[in-house]
mmCIF file of C-alpha atoms in Angstrom:
data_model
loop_
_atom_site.group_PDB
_atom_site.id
_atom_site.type_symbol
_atom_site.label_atom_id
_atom_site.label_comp_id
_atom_site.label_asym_id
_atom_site.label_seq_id
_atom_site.Cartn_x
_atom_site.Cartn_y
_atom_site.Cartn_z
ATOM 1 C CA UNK A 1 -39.964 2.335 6.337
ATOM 2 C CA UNK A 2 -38.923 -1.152 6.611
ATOM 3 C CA UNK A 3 -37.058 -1.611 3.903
ATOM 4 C CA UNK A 4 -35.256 1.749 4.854
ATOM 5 C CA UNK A 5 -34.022 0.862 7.779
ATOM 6 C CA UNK A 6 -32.990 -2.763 6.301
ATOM 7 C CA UNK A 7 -30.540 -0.219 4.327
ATOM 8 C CA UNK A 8 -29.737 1.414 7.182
ATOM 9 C CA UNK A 9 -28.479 -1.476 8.982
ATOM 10 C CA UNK A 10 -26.921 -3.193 6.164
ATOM 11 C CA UNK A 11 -24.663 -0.083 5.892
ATOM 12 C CA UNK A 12 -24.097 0.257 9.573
ATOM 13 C CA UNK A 13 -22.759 -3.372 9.422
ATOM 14 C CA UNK A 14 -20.706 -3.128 6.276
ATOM 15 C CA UNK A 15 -18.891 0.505 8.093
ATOM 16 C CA UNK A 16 -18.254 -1.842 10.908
ATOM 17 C CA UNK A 17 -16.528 -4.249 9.258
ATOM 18 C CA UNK A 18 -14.738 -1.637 6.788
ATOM 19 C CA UNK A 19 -12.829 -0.761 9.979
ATOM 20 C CA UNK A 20 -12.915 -4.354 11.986
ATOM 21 C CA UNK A 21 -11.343 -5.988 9.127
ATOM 22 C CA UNK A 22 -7.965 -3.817 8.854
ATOM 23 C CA UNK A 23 -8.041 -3.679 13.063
ATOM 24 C CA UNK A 24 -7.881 -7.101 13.242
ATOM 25 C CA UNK A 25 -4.510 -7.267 11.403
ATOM 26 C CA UNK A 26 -1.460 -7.359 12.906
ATOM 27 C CA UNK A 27 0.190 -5.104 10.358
ATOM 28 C CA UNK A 28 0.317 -1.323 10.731
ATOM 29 C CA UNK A 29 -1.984 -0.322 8.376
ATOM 30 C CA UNK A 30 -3.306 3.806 6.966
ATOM 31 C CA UNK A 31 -4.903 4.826 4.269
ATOM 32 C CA UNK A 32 -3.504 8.323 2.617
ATOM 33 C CA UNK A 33 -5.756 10.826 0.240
ATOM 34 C CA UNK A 34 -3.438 12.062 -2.625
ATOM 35 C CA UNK A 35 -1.706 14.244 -0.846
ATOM 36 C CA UNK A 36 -0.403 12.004 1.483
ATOM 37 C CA UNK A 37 -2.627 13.067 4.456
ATOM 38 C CA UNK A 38 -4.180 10.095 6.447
ATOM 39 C CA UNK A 39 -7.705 8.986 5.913
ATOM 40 C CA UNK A 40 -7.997 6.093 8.156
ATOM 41 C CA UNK A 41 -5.628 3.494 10.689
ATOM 42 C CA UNK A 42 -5.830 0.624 12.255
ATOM 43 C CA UNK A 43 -6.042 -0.599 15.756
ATOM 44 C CA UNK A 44 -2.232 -1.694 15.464
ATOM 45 C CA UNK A 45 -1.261 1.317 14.045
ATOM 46 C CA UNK A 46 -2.942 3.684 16.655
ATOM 47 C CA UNK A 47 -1.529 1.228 19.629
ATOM 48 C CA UNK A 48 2.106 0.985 18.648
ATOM 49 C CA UNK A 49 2.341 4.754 17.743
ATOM 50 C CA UNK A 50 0.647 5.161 21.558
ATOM 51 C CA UNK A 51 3.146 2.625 23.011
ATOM 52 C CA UNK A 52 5.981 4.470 20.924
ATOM 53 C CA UNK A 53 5.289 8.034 22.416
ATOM 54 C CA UNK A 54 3.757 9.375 19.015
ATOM 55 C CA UNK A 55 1.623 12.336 19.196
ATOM 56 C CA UNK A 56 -1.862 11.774 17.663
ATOM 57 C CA UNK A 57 -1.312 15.082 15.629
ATOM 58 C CA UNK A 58 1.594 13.503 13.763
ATOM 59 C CA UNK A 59 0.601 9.996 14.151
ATOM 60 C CA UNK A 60 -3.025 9.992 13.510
ATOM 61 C CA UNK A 61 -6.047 10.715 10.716
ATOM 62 C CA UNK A 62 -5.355 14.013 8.827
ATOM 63 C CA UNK A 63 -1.481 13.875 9.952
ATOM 64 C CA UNK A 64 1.011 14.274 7.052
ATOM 65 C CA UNK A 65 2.245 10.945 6.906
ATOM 66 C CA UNK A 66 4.689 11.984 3.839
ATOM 67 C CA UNK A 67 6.096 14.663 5.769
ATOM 68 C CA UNK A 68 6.858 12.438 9.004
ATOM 69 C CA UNK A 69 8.329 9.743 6.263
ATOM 70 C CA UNK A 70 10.783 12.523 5.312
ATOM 71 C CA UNK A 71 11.919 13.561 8.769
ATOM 72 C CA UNK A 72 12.309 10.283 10.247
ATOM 73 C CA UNK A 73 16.104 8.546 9.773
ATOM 74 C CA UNK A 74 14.638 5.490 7.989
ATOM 75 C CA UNK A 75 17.471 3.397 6.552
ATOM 76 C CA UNK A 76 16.881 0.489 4.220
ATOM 77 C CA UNK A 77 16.148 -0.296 0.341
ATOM 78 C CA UNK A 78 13.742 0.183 -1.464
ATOM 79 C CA UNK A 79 11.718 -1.798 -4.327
ATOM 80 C CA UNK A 80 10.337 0.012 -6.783
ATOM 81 C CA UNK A 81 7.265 -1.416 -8.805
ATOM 82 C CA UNK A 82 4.397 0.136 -10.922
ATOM 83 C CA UNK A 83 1.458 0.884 -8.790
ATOM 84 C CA UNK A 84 3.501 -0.157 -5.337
ATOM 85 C CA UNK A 85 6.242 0.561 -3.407
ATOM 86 C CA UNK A 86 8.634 -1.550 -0.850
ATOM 87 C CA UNK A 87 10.085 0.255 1.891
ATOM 88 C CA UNK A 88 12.850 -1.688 4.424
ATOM 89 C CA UNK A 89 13.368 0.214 7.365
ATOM 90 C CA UNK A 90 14.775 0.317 10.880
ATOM 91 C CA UNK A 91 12.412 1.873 13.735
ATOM 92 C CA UNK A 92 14.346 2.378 16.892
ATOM 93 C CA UNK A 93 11.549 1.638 19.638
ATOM 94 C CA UNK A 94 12.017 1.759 23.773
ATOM 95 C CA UNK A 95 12.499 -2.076 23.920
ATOM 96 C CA UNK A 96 15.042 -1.721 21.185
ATOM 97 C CA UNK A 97 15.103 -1.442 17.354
ATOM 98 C CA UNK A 98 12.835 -3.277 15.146
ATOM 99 C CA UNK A 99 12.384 -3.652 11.049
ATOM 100 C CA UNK A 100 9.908 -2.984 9.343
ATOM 101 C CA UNK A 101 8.690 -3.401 5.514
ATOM 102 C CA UNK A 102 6.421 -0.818 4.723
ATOM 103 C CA UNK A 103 4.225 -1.826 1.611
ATOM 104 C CA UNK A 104 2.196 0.950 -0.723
ATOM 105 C CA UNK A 105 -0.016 0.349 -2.814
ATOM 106 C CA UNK A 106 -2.817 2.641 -5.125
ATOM 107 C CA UNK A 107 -6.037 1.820 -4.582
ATOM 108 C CA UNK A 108 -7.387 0.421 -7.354
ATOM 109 C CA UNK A 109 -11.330 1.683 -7.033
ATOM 110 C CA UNK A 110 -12.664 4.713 -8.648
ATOM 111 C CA UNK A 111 -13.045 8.162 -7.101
ATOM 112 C CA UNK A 112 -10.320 9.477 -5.288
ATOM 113 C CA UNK A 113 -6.858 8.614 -5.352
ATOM 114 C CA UNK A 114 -5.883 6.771 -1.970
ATOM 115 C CA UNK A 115 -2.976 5.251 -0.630
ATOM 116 C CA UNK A 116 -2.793 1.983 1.031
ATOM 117 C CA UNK A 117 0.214 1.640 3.428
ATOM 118 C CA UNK A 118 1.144 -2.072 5.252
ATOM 119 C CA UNK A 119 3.866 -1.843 7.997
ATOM 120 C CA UNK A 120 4.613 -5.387 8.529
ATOM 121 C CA UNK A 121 7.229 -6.209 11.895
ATOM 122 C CA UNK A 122 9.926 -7.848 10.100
ATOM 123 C CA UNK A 123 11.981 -7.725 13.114
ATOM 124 C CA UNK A 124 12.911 -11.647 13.308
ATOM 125 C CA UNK A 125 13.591 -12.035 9.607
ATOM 126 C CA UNK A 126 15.838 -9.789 9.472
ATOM 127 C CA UNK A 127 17.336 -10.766 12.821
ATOM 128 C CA UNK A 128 18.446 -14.380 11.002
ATOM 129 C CA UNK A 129 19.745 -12.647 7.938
ATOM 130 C CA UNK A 130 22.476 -11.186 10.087
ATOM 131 C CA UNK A 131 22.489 -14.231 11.841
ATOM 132 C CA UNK A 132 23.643 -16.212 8.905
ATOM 133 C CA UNK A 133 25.542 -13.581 7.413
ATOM 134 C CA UNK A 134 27.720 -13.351 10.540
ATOM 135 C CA UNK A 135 28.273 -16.960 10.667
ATOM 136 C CA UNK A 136 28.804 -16.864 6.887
ATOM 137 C CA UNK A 137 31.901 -15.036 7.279
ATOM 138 C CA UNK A 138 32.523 -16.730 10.743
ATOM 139 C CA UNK A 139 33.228 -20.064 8.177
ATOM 140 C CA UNK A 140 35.113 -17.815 6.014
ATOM 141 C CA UNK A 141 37.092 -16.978 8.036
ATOM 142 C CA UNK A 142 38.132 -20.163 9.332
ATOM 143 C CA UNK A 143 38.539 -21.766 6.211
ATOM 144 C CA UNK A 144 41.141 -19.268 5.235
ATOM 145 C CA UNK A 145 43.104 -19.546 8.714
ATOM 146 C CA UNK A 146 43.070 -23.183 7.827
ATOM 147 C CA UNK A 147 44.808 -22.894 4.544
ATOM 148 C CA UNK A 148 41.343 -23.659 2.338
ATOM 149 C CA UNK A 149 40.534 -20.236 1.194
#
């Protein structure tokens, strides 16, 4: 009986920190089954879908997270690689719009196929690339009005 509940307890832990380790991230993390239905999310995912209005029914576990991908107006590029995807998008929030890169990747253990899927705020990144780009052509522009260009 000992030994049992040594198991027990061992697996308790190891659940806990299956789901403490991906709530503890600041990414925007889910896990889809093969059909693109959500198996699990993570403590930043649940909060900024709260904080965004989302309805748990399209937001949460056993929502179709392909079908919401399709009806949202995502702009941005997209990186295609072998067993992963990069996804650049805009995500127009109440305290304004923010960017996101949304990284999925196949899980690579046996069983079932699932689907891990890494929204990462990329908000101030892409807030300097405009930056520079707009002072890029700011100095373009003055080097042509000054006879350089």
């Amino acid at each position: 009986i000992g030994e049992r509940r040594r198991a027990d307890e061992a697996l308790r832990a190891a659940r806990r920190l299956a789901q403490d380790t991906p709530d503890g991230l600041t990414a925007h993390i889910c896990v889809l089954d093969a059909t693109g239905r959500l198996l699990s999310v993570n403590e930043a995912w649940r909060s900024f879908g709260a904080h965004g209005g989302g309805e748990p029914s399209r937001i949460g576990v056993g929502a179709d997270y392909l079908r919401v991908c399709d009806a949202s107006a995502a702009a941005g590029d997209a990186e295609r690689r072998r067993d992963a995807f990069d996804h650049r998008y805009l995500c127009r929030t109440p305290e304004g719009p923010r960017w996101f890169l949304a990284r999925v990747t196949r899980s690579r253990g046996e069983g079932a196929v699932a689907v891990i899927v890494a929204h990462e705020d990329i908000t101030a990144q892409v807030e300097a690339e405009q930056r520079i780009a707009n002072l890029h052509e700011r100095l373009s522009m003055a080097i042509q009005g000054a006879g350089y260009g």
